[in-house]
């Protein structure tokens, strides 16, 4: 658009002024394109520069910096980070200029540098070293603690990404950074998801306080610096340890503490364990550095890369979540179901799956997330329990042959946090009766492709299970018998807006926000904690500050009736650029109040009294929204704060000779402001202001001279105003 505005005068001087090397021309043109927001053009020119064999190191450094800035301008963070990584590989001590580079770029450089410091370096050729004797003693102790290795806990599911599945649909490698500390069995980092799993870590010689291997005389042979836990769902595993600068070894350990396999070659050679017939189950992988590494002339620490290739718990869940979050995957959410898991506990889950179901997967809640079905004890049917199942074929679990005996009430044991529960009786139970019997207020949640609160606690025989949040960490929940008279809990009256989020025409999530005379400041019994969005096509949750006593995302938040108004913060979760629709109900309760919804990512406000639905195209996976309810004066003050006047710059007179007044408006206070004048070749003529200024309107006079005070010739000049990350360019004409 700017090229069309300026016409041929824009191009000709640039070709005349920059004529030394091809890469210099590309860099100059790219900087000009970046300056005026033509990021794609800048990236194309910079890649052309990098492809030139004559590009110097300085030119390559400039190119990678500008590519990173351009991708940051396009909000393509993955490509921006890769460019920053290339820049730091070229210039390890590169330091961004806080006066020229936007804060997100400065922070990205710091983040990528921290990541690179944790990555393994390419090993030098190992020095000659005699094979050290490795005794195969298999005595395992917790050094310093003295406890033997016990069973291994549940697997933490590696969170699935929100990017569309790759084409062709082959699983992408998962890369994890080592988590510290992880040198004791209970601290072992859990590896799960789509193989191969790659861990980049760093290990040092131990000091006798971790988990290690002793000989028969209780002398330390090896201490395990890092431990990893894996759960195999199919037979077979291959483990590789490489990228070493010291003498490192790997071990595979079963839940009873026995070595299943080990690779203990001397020196810095790669280590490999290949067990194609290894049985499914949970194991520890140990990484160790030999205590005699310094004696061999090797460092006392080493960076390493650990690659685990196996069918691990969570791989199916990872792929399914990617498919749901990908564009067009919303209908897959209906393939997931909460099914009742009632029974006596003497039959594995697969015995209750109907024979005509050809494809299924199950998931159970673990300590830190979902665990994929592996045939172990948590998946055995018990009264009052349920599981997630995934299958394109709807089904219910077969009824147990011998139902568990039930009395007038059933006590269901709970774990802290979310529980999948089922009604063990043969008739429905009113959930308000369960609330009254236990003195609780959190709702019961039903899943039907999305979560919704329900008062209908249907019997397990109908095949449905539910989610319940054990917010106060109670040990048990009493389920009263359906035929027993019981009181019910009635929530106090409240006025609330209901926001329903749709994706691809399907309801994906709901949230409620409003006021009640019975509400307290902060979290109370009226607020409802939102279920985990494992299989949602899109999510909508009310969020509170991290420092709050209860900062978990909410599905409903109620505040005391305010004198002026109140604000509610929401988080919208959906794939970037995937349109979603938000429908609003309950506006009649707020007659006389202004009701505004803000899209904080786009600085856009919607008056909900004038519309009952809003279409949002998210810029990123998670988008911030804000709901404002209050008196008109309160709503206007919030609007002035959140949606200030836009960044603008103009000059008068225009055309001018030789003096003009440049007027500009800043939307944010104390922003880093820089006002510059360029000629049409993209060369800086003069810096008119560089510093911080309050929000509002400001003026600067330009007398038509350059930085040296020399008068500039007639022609078109561009004033560029930068305030933080915002940039505005204005065309001026000097006529003499």
XYZ file of C-alpha atoms in Angstrom:
736
model
C 0.000 0.000 0.000
C 2.863 2.381 0.842
C 4.611 1.581 -2.447
C 1.493 2.474 -4.363
C 1.192 5.694 -2.397
C 4.738 6.856 -3.053
C 4.968 5.609 -6.651
C 8.253 5.284 -8.568
C 9.997 7.913 -6.435
C 10.109 5.273 -3.648
C 12.197 2.776 -5.639
C 14.625 4.776 -7.719
C 16.674 6.447 -4.961
C 17.099 3.137 -3.121
C 18.720 1.577 -6.150
C 21.059 4.523 -6.479
C 22.103 4.830 -2.858
C 22.845 1.178 -2.050
C 25.067 -0.434 -4.623
C 28.024 -2.239 -3.056
C 27.098 -5.912 -2.710
C 23.970 -7.943 -3.338
C 23.640 -8.797 0.356
C 23.985 -5.153 1.384
C 21.159 -4.286 -0.974
C 19.023 -7.104 0.391
C 19.666 -6.024 3.971
C 18.878 -2.374 3.270
C 15.672 -3.244 1.440
C 14.709 -5.742 4.143
C 15.234 -3.199 6.922
C 13.098 -0.740 5.022
C 10.374 -3.377 4.535
C 10.512 -4.271 8.232
C 10.381 -0.601 9.203
C 7.097 -0.186 7.363
C 5.567 -3.472 8.534
C 6.005 -5.510 5.323
C 7.270 -8.532 7.246
C 6.846 -11.179 4.523
C 8.831 -9.084 2.064
C 11.574 -8.563 4.649
C 11.803 -12.302 5.370
C 12.027 -13.135 1.667
C 14.829 -10.608 1.113
C 16.751 -11.772 4.173
C 16.656 -15.428 3.153
C 17.989 -14.368 -0.239
C 20.855 -12.638 1.572
C 21.595 -15.733 3.672
C 21.663 -17.890 0.545
C 24.394 -15.707 -0.948
C 27.810 -17.316 -0.508
C 29.450 -13.892 -0.273
C 27.511 -12.896 2.860
C 29.854 -11.918 5.674
C 29.407 -12.963 9.295
C 28.208 -9.471 10.157
C 25.630 -9.583 7.354
C 24.398 -13.013 8.466
C 24.079 -11.749 12.018
C 22.034 -8.771 10.830
C 19.887 -11.050 8.683
C 19.031 -13.498 11.472
C 18.192 -10.610 13.799
C 15.853 -9.024 11.274
C 14.219 -12.372 10.449
C 13.521 -12.900 14.134
C 12.062 -9.407 14.470
C 9.937 -9.884 11.344
C 8.505 -13.188 12.524
C 7.856 -11.584 15.903
C 5.952 -8.861 14.083
C 3.893 -11.581 12.351
C 3.370 -13.275 15.758
C 4.935 -16.497 14.418
C 6.859 -17.285 17.581
C 8.297 -20.680 16.589
C 10.050 -19.234 13.536
C 11.182 -16.205 15.532
C 12.783 -18.476 18.137
C 14.524 -20.518 15.445
C 16.011 -17.356 13.938
C 17.184 -16.247 17.372
C 18.756 -19.671 17.866
C 20.648 -19.326 14.566
C 21.767 -15.866 15.624
C 23.124 -17.142 18.948
C 24.842 -20.076 17.274
C 26.605 -17.562 15.030
C 27.322 -15.011 17.781
C 27.105 -16.721 21.218
C 27.712 -13.465 23.098
C 25.150 -11.494 21.088
C 23.404 -8.858 23.208
C 20.190 -7.210 21.964
C 19.866 -3.448 22.053
C 16.991 -2.531 24.403
C 16.741 0.871 22.722
C 16.228 -0.617 19.252
C 14.759 -4.071 19.912
C 11.248 -4.578 21.330
C 11.059 -6.164 24.813
C 9.590 -9.473 23.507
C 12.645 -9.899 21.270
C 15.011 -9.141 24.161
C 13.184 -11.688 26.348
C 13.232 -14.269 23.551
C 17.003 -13.922 23.172
C 17.400 -14.510 26.905
C 15.050 -17.535 26.894
C 16.706 -19.203 23.892
C 20.170 -18.604 25.378
C 19.055 -20.337 28.590
C 17.708 -23.285 26.573
C 20.912 -23.600 24.568
C 23.006 -23.689 27.722
C 21.168 -26.833 28.761
C 21.647 -28.623 25.437
C 24.473 -31.085 24.933
C 27.624 -29.999 23.146
C 29.065 -32.123 20.364
C 31.553 -34.501 22.015
C 35.247 -34.430 21.239
C 36.837 -37.739 20.113
C 37.347 -39.791 23.280
C 40.932 -40.078 24.519
C 42.402 -43.585 24.730
C 41.329 -45.197 27.935
C 41.561 -48.689 29.268
C 38.340 -50.608 29.643
C 37.383 -50.277 33.248
C 36.081 -53.235 35.077
C 32.364 -53.052 35.624
C 31.085 -55.497 38.170
C 27.519 -56.638 37.607
C 26.488 -56.352 41.217
C 22.744 -55.748 41.362
C 22.330 -54.397 44.866
C 20.341 -51.147 44.900
C 19.990 -48.750 47.813
C 18.831 -45.222 48.413
C 22.154 -43.775 49.528
C 21.698 -41.658 52.605
C 18.069 -42.731 52.954
C 18.578 -46.477 53.167
C 15.146 -47.374 51.752
C 14.813 -49.961 48.996
C 13.166 -49.038 45.723
C 9.438 -49.602 46.014
C 6.719 -49.589 43.382
C 6.479 -46.889 40.770
C 3.610 -44.408 40.700
C 1.311 -43.336 37.943
C 2.549 -41.808 34.719
C 2.331 -38.089 34.088
C 0.820 -37.489 30.707
C 2.943 -35.172 28.587
C 0.630 -32.384 27.528
C -0.429 -32.572 23.895
C 0.161 -29.630 21.622
C -2.358 -27.489 19.903
C -0.714 -27.560 16.460
C -2.466 -29.407 13.602
C -1.280 -33.005 13.042
C 1.604 -33.293 10.574
C 1.140 -34.365 6.972
C 1.514 -37.235 6.327
C 0.042 -38.210 9.719
C 3.181 -39.651 11.307
C 3.971 -38.926 14.966
C 6.478 -36.161 15.522
C 9.367 -36.697 17.964
C 8.741 -35.262 21.398
C 11.616 -33.335 22.967
C 11.714 -32.745 26.701
C 14.232 -30.822 28.738
C 15.498 -32.549 31.835
C 13.621 -31.595 34.996
C 15.613 -31.157 38.188
C 15.816 -32.687 40.677
C 15.302 -36.222 39.379
C 17.960 -38.285 41.133
C 15.612 -40.153 43.506
C 12.922 -42.647 42.425
C 10.095 -40.455 43.686
C 11.523 -37.540 41.658
C 11.932 -39.513 38.426
C 10.844 -37.493 35.401
C 7.932 -39.234 33.700
C 8.247 -39.725 29.946
C 5.048 -40.267 27.984
C 3.506 -39.407 24.661
C 4.463 -39.994 21.062
C 7.852 -41.701 20.539
C 10.663 -41.161 20.136
C 11.021 -39.138 23.342
C 14.238 -37.072 23.414
C 15.602 -35.691 26.692
C 18.467 -33.216 26.713
C 20.105 -33.169 30.121
C 23.298 -32.668 32.060
C 24.712 -35.004 34.722
C 27.509 -34.654 37.271
C 29.370 -37.020 39.572
C 27.261 -37.683 42.647
C 28.165 -36.986 46.237
C 26.763 -40.087 47.879
C 23.322 -38.662 48.644
C 21.296 -39.989 45.728
C 20.113 -43.291 44.356
C 23.027 -45.587 43.488
C 24.541 -49.018 43.076
C 26.738 -50.638 45.690
C 28.911 -53.756 45.610
C 28.715 -56.522 48.188
C 31.065 -54.582 50.464
C 28.749 -51.542 50.309
C 31.229 -49.575 48.229
C 29.760 -47.104 45.778
C 30.130 -48.217 42.171
C 27.758 -45.776 40.469
C 25.379 -43.077 41.541
C 22.445 -42.287 39.296
C 22.377 -38.599 38.560
C 19.105 -38.713 36.600
C 16.124 -41.075 36.676
C 13.247 -41.349 34.202
C 10.034 -43.340 34.483
C 8.328 -44.960 31.491
C 5.224 -47.116 31.134
C 5.236 -49.474 28.137
C 1.815 -50.275 26.701
C 3.249 -52.654 24.091
C 6.277 -54.926 24.137
C 9.665 -53.516 23.169
C 11.956 -50.615 24.072
C 15.163 -49.068 22.717
C 17.175 -46.591 24.813
C 20.136 -44.593 23.497
C 22.482 -42.329 25.455
C 24.835 -40.147 23.415
C 26.413 -36.685 23.207
C 28.716 -37.494 26.153
C 31.913 -35.791 27.260
C 32.387 -38.101 30.269
C 31.981 -41.819 30.871
C 28.195 -42.229 31.050
C 26.074 -45.367 31.366
C 22.373 -46.280 31.227
C 20.336 -48.878 33.097
C 16.778 -50.197 32.801
C 15.305 -51.056 36.211
C 12.056 -52.899 36.997
C 9.602 -51.851 39.782
C 11.318 -54.231 42.228
C 14.683 -52.531 41.778
C 16.286 -55.221 39.616
C 18.424 -54.354 36.613
C 16.654 -55.500 33.464
C 19.477 -54.362 31.155
C 22.506 -52.101 31.206
C 24.946 -50.481 28.783
C 28.284 -49.609 30.412
C 30.848 -49.111 27.676
C 33.942 -47.199 28.776
C 34.708 -43.634 27.744
C 32.412 -41.287 25.842
C 31.002 -43.791 23.375
C 27.236 -43.952 22.889
C 25.261 -46.407 25.008
C 22.321 -48.435 23.668
C 19.808 -50.834 25.221
C 17.629 -52.660 22.699
C 14.986 -55.018 24.098
C 12.390 -55.775 21.396
C 10.613 -58.303 23.619
C 10.500 -56.265 26.833
C 7.125 -56.832 28.511
C 4.653 -53.958 29.037
C 4.859 -52.331 32.431
C 6.481 -49.463 34.335
C 10.276 -49.110 34.529
C 12.994 -46.681 35.580
C 15.757 -45.554 33.215
C 18.903 -44.457 35.062
C 21.680 -42.219 33.684
C 24.996 -42.438 35.533
C 28.542 -41.067 35.303
C 31.327 -43.386 36.399
C 33.157 -42.336 39.540
C 36.466 -43.010 37.804
C 35.753 -40.638 34.912
C 38.311 -38.066 36.177
C 40.898 -40.840 36.469
C 40.417 -41.473 32.753
C 41.048 -37.825 31.952
C 37.324 -37.172 31.447
C 35.286 -34.312 32.945
C 33.321 -34.869 36.147
C 30.117 -33.855 34.385
C 28.572 -34.303 30.963
C 25.752 -33.067 28.821
C 23.836 -35.895 27.179
C 20.943 -36.779 24.918
C 18.677 -39.648 25.968
C 16.350 -41.078 23.299
C 13.603 -43.540 24.291
C 11.758 -45.332 21.499
C 8.836 -47.439 22.710
C 5.062 -47.499 22.770
C 4.575 -45.375 25.859
C 1.543 -44.485 27.879
C -0.007 -41.283 26.609
C 0.877 -41.687 22.917
C -2.734 -42.317 21.897
C -3.960 -39.461 24.083
C -1.356 -37.112 22.603
C -2.456 -37.879 19.039
C -6.146 -37.642 19.899
C -5.796 -34.246 21.562
C -3.870 -32.913 18.568
C -6.657 -34.101 16.269
C -9.329 -32.436 18.406
C -7.504 -29.115 18.553
C -6.684 -29.161 14.855
C -9.090 -27.375 12.531
C -11.928 -29.752 11.749
C -11.323 -31.908 14.811
C -14.203 -30.667 16.966
C -16.435 -33.629 16.126
C -13.802 -35.984 17.521
C -14.672 -34.731 21.003
C -17.791 -36.921 20.835
C -15.548 -40.013 20.577
C -14.604 -39.535 24.232
C -16.988 -40.645 26.968
C -17.111 -40.899 30.724
C -18.348 -44.440 31.368
C -19.349 -46.015 34.667
C -16.785 -48.417 36.045
C -18.878 -50.179 38.697
C -18.075 -53.749 39.683
C -16.431 -55.935 42.280
C -12.849 -55.357 41.118
C -12.085 -58.921 39.968
C -12.279 -58.300 36.204
C -9.935 -56.205 34.051
C -11.435 -53.418 32.012
C -11.055 -55.181 28.662
C -13.327 -58.018 29.913
C -16.192 -55.501 30.129
C -15.733 -54.037 26.626
C -18.366 -55.437 24.219
C -16.860 -57.809 21.655
C -18.226 -55.795 18.732
C -16.135 -52.732 19.717
C -13.113 -52.976 17.435
C -11.156 -49.889 18.475
C -10.960 -48.361 21.951
C -8.624 -46.723 24.443
C -9.187 -45.871 28.101
C -7.722 -43.267 30.444
C -7.734 -42.939 34.206
C -6.904 -39.966 36.403
C -3.404 -40.177 37.862
C -1.682 -37.937 40.364
C -0.624 -35.435 37.712
C -3.004 -36.047 34.816
C -4.441 -38.831 32.722
C -2.856 -42.280 32.431
C -3.516 -44.445 29.396
C -4.920 -47.947 29.986
C -2.190 -50.495 30.605
C -4.106 -53.311 32.318
C -2.976 -52.380 35.835
C -4.946 -52.148 39.058
C -6.405 -48.603 38.742
C -8.456 -49.746 35.753
C -10.189 -52.652 37.517
C -13.921 -51.991 38.030
C -15.042 -50.882 41.489
C -18.347 -49.511 42.750
C -18.708 -45.784 42.262
C -15.877 -45.473 39.736
C -15.557 -44.549 36.085
C -13.048 -44.087 33.287
C -12.564 -42.107 30.104
C -12.963 -44.190 26.968
C -12.218 -43.229 23.386
C -13.867 -44.999 20.471
C -15.738 -43.977 17.325
C -18.295 -46.653 18.338
C -20.503 -45.650 21.304
C -20.652 -48.367 23.953
C -21.270 -49.017 27.643
C -19.325 -51.395 29.842
C -20.964 -54.767 30.410
C -22.704 -55.136 33.769
C -20.599 -57.041 36.314
C -21.676 -60.643 36.920
C -21.798 -60.133 40.700
C -22.663 -56.570 41.727
C -21.080 -55.366 44.937
C -23.497 -55.367 47.938
C -24.768 -51.916 48.858
C -26.392 -50.678 52.034
C -28.658 -47.692 52.745
C -25.728 -45.433 51.895
C -22.451 -45.977 50.091
C -19.161 -44.399 51.120
C -17.053 -43.598 48.097
C -13.356 -43.004 48.767
C -11.910 -39.917 47.099
C -8.567 -38.526 46.092
C -7.744 -34.799 46.228
C -8.706 -32.896 43.098
C -10.795 -34.306 40.282
C -12.510 -37.697 40.623
C -14.417 -39.743 38.053
C -17.359 -41.144 40.000
C -20.461 -43.213 39.283
C -23.722 -43.832 41.147
C -23.412 -47.366 42.584
C -27.160 -47.731 43.138
C -29.688 -49.013 40.605
C -31.743 -45.759 40.616
C -30.854 -42.101 40.142
C -29.747 -39.979 43.075
C -30.428 -36.267 43.310
C -27.005 -34.575 43.401
C -28.361 -31.868 45.695
C -28.978 -34.675 48.214
C -25.321 -35.681 47.946
C -24.347 -32.039 48.476
C -26.560 -31.755 51.565
C -25.344 -35.075 53.033
C -21.703 -34.043 52.692
C -21.880 -30.280 53.195
C -20.430 -29.506 49.764
C -21.363 -27.017 47.040
C -19.299 -28.084 44.021
C -21.501 -29.419 41.185
C -21.545 -32.749 39.379
C -20.276 -32.529 35.792
C -21.595 -34.475 32.823
C -19.633 -34.913 29.586
C -21.436 -34.869 26.236
C -18.718 -33.591 23.947
C -18.467 -30.724 26.444
C -18.828 -30.363 30.211
C -22.063 -29.167 31.795
C -23.234 -29.244 35.447
C -26.074 -31.651 36.177
C -28.253 -32.598 39.136
C -29.125 -35.995 37.648
C -26.733 -38.535 39.185
C -27.872 -41.457 37.039
C -27.173 -45.102 38.010
C -24.003 -46.812 36.864
C -26.110 -49.466 35.160
C -26.956 -46.858 32.531
C -23.252 -46.675 31.734
C -22.524 -43.014 32.540
C -19.869 -41.643 34.901
C -19.337 -38.054 36.054
C -16.640 -35.651 37.220
C -16.496 -34.212 40.743
C -13.969 -31.761 42.204
C -12.884 -32.680 45.738
C -11.889 -29.089 46.493
C -11.343 -29.504 50.236
C -9.414 -32.792 50.027
C -11.978 -34.931 51.871
C -11.260 -38.660 52.096
C -14.752 -39.939 51.218
C -18.119 -38.992 49.784
C -21.352 -40.418 51.177
C -23.903 -41.369 48.510
C -27.377 -41.642 50.131
C -29.679 -44.416 48.948
C -32.284 -43.185 46.422
C -35.164 -44.424 48.648
C -33.906 -42.710 51.807
C -35.557 -39.373 52.685
C -32.940 -36.688 52.659
C -32.619 -32.902 52.617
C -31.432 -31.107 49.488
C -29.131 -28.122 49.051
C -30.497 -25.049 47.321
C -28.036 -22.420 46.057
C -28.858 -18.816 46.969
C -30.390 -16.631 44.237
C -27.995 -14.984 41.839
C -27.998 -12.952 38.631
C -25.612 -14.323 36.035
C -24.662 -14.153 32.397
C -24.215 -17.483 30.636
C -21.575 -17.530 27.898
C -21.721 -20.516 25.530
C -18.770 -21.179 23.249
C -19.338 -22.939 19.922
C -16.792 -24.280 17.464
C -17.829 -25.583 14.044
C -21.454 -25.365 15.143
C -20.955 -27.604 18.195
C -21.178 -26.479 21.817
C -17.658 -26.711 23.275
C -17.774 -24.974 26.673
C -19.860 -22.734 28.922
C -19.069 -20.207 31.648
C -21.205 -18.109 34.009
C -20.389 -14.791 35.660
C -22.575 -12.651 37.881
C -23.524 -11.336 41.303
C -25.216 -12.642 44.446
C -25.981 -11.115 47.832
C -24.625 -14.313 49.386
C -21.302 -14.161 47.521
C -18.079 -13.348 49.321
C -15.030 -11.511 48.049
C -12.714 -14.118 46.554
C -13.447 -17.814 46.136
C -16.494 -19.208 47.964
C -19.052 -21.981 47.719
C -20.932 -20.337 44.863
C -17.924 -20.437 42.554
C -17.545 -23.567 40.438
C -14.136 -24.938 39.496
C -13.969 -25.850 35.825
C -13.273 -29.486 34.845
C -9.963 -30.148 33.064
C -10.293 -29.544 29.341
C -8.695 -32.827 28.259
C -10.855 -33.401 25.191
C -12.547 -30.067 24.540
C -12.644 -28.682 21.026
C -12.401 -25.224 22.639
C -12.417 -23.940 26.190
C -13.732 -20.920 28.085
C -12.809 -20.363 31.723
C -12.875 -17.560 34.250
C -9.393 -16.982 35.612
C -8.164 -15.387 38.805
C -4.759 -13.938 39.732
C -2.122 -16.600 40.519
C -1.738 -15.177 44.031
C -5.390 -15.899 44.854
C -6.168 -18.454 47.559
C -7.929 -20.525 44.873
C -6.451 -19.686 41.474
C -7.861 -22.691 39.603
C -9.870 -21.864 36.463
C -13.570 -21.447 37.120
C -16.684 -22.373 35.181
C -18.755 -19.997 37.306
C -17.718 -16.970 39.353
C -20.020 -14.879 41.539
C -19.164 -11.600 43.249
C -21.077 -9.424 45.733
C -23.331 -6.854 44.083
C -21.043 -3.851 43.486
C -21.917 -0.193 43.853
C -20.381 0.759 40.520
C -19.400 -2.397 38.643
C -17.038 -5.347 38.394
C -14.737 -7.079 35.941
C -14.341 -10.791 35.143
C -11.271 -12.172 33.352
C -11.702 -15.090 30.968
C -9.346 -17.302 28.988
C -10.447 -18.567 25.585
C -8.625 -21.702 24.413
C -8.915 -22.578 20.727
C -6.550 -23.067 17.778
C -5.224 -19.791 16.440
C -7.288 -18.426 13.536
C -10.025 -21.065 14.062
C -13.289 -19.060 14.314
C -15.445 -19.579 17.401
C -18.828 -18.111 18.326
C -19.775 -16.829 21.759
C -23.493 -16.626 22.645
C -24.676 -14.643 25.659
C -27.801 -15.335 27.749
C -29.186 -13.672 30.881
C -28.822 -10.029 29.875
C -32.313 -9.260 31.188
C -30.939 -9.503 34.751
C -28.696 -6.507 34.095
C -31.143 -3.934 32.764
C -29.719 -0.479 33.357
C -26.165 -1.816 33.533
C -23.611 -1.614 30.764
C -22.341 -5.071 29.740
C -19.164 -5.061 27.632
C -16.931 -7.888 26.427
C -13.314 -7.029 25.573
C -11.056 -9.020 23.269
C -7.786 -7.928 24.854
C -5.648 -9.466 22.118
C -7.283 -7.304 19.434
C -8.145 -4.284 21.641
C -11.795 -4.684 20.614
C -14.916 -4.079 22.715
C -18.418 -5.509 22.154
C -21.565 -3.991 23.673
C -23.528 -7.131 24.595
C -26.823 -5.295 25.009
C -26.753 -4.574 21.272
C -25.795 -8.128 20.245
C -26.271 -11.579 21.719
C -23.412 -13.307 19.895
C -19.802 -12.521 19.043
C -17.541 -14.221 16.499
C -13.887 -14.332 17.537
C -10.940 -15.439 15.415
C -8.185 -16.091 17.982
C -4.712 -14.787 17.210
C -3.143 -17.525 19.342
C -4.067 -20.699 21.208
C -5.012 -18.831 24.370
C -6.754 -15.458 24.136
C -7.614 -13.089 26.979
C -11.140 -11.742 27.315
C -12.653 -9.444 29.912
C -16.294 -9.061 30.878
C -17.308 -5.711 32.396
C -20.684 -5.271 34.113
C -21.581 -2.013 35.818
C -23.003 1.459 35.665
C -22.397 3.320 32.380
C -19.828 5.667 33.964
C -17.880 2.692 35.355
C -17.970 0.867 32.016
C -16.768 4.001 30.209
C -13.811 4.398 32.568
C -12.801 0.781 31.926
C -13.213 1.325 28.201
C -10.938 4.376 28.317
C -8.349 2.309 30.183
C -8.476 -0.818 28.010
C -9.139 0.709 24.591
C -7.265 4.039 24.547
C -6.991 6.270 21.524
C -4.930 4.553 18.820
C -1.329 5.459 18.046
C -1.348 8.261 15.491
C 1.039 10.739 13.880
C 0.348 13.686 11.531
C 1.975 16.971 10.519
C 0.773 20.471 9.653
C 1.211 22.117 7.292
C 1.654 19.409 4.706
C 3.173 20.166 2.171
C 5.518 22.452 4.156
C 8.504 24.756 3.644
C 10.682 24.463 5.596
C 9.047 24.009 9.042
C 6.225 21.667 10.041
C 4.595 20.707 13.315
C 4.424 16.892 13.875
C 1.601 15.919 16.245
C 1.333 12.398 17.651
C -0.903 10.599 20.145
C 0.346 7.879 22.526
C -2.166 5.315 23.857
C -0.048 3.985 26.745
C 1.765 5.961 29.457
C 5.521 5.711 29.980
C 6.047 3.925 26.680
C 9.475 3.881 25.041
C 8.865 6.463 22.291
C 11.040 7.139 19.256
C 10.069 9.631 16.526
C 12.304 9.579 13.438
C 12.352 11.022 9.941
C 13.427 8.894 6.951
C 13.816 9.637 3.296
C 12.106 7.397 0.750
C 15.270 5.303 0.378
C 14.837 4.225 3.977
C 17.798 6.262 5.263
C 17.374 7.871 8.655
C 17.452 11.671 8.343
C 16.960 12.719 11.939
C 15.744 11.487 15.343
C 13.269 14.023 16.691
C 12.511 12.346 20.031
C 13.827 9.307 21.881
C 12.626 8.652 25.427
C 9.542 8.013 27.563
C 6.384 10.096 27.511
C 2.958 9.934 29.157
C -0.123 8.938 27.223
C -1.806 11.706 25.284
C -1.007 14.133 22.485
C 2.476 15.575 21.932
C 4.090 17.907 19.366
C 7.555 18.212 17.848
C 8.738 20.803 15.313
C 10.912 19.732 12.389
C 12.743 22.465 10.531
C 13.655 20.389 7.474
C 17.261 19.704 8.536
C 19.188 16.478 9.080
C 21.074 15.330 12.184
C 23.992 17.611 11.286
C 21.730 20.647 10.937
C 21.989 20.747 7.119
C 18.841 21.556 5.114
C 17.472 18.539 3.263
C 16.303 18.745 -0.363
C 12.697 18.850 -1.496
C 10.914 15.536 -1.627
C 8.843 12.990 0.241
C 9.838 12.191 3.822
C 8.411 9.692 6.260
C 7.915 10.242 9.968
C 8.018 6.929 11.840
C 6.601 6.831 15.384
C 7.429 3.811 17.536
C 5.802 3.417 20.969
C 6.634 0.095 22.578
C 5.677 -2.516 19.975
C 3.355 -0.137 18.094
C 4.570 1.558 14.921
C 2.895 4.253 12.825
C 4.294 5.830 9.624
C 3.151 9.144 8.108
C 4.032 10.703 4.709
C 5.240 14.341 4.576
C 6.096 16.494 1.533
C 8.789 19.182 1.674
C 8.455 21.731 -1.174
C 10.994 24.525 -1.714
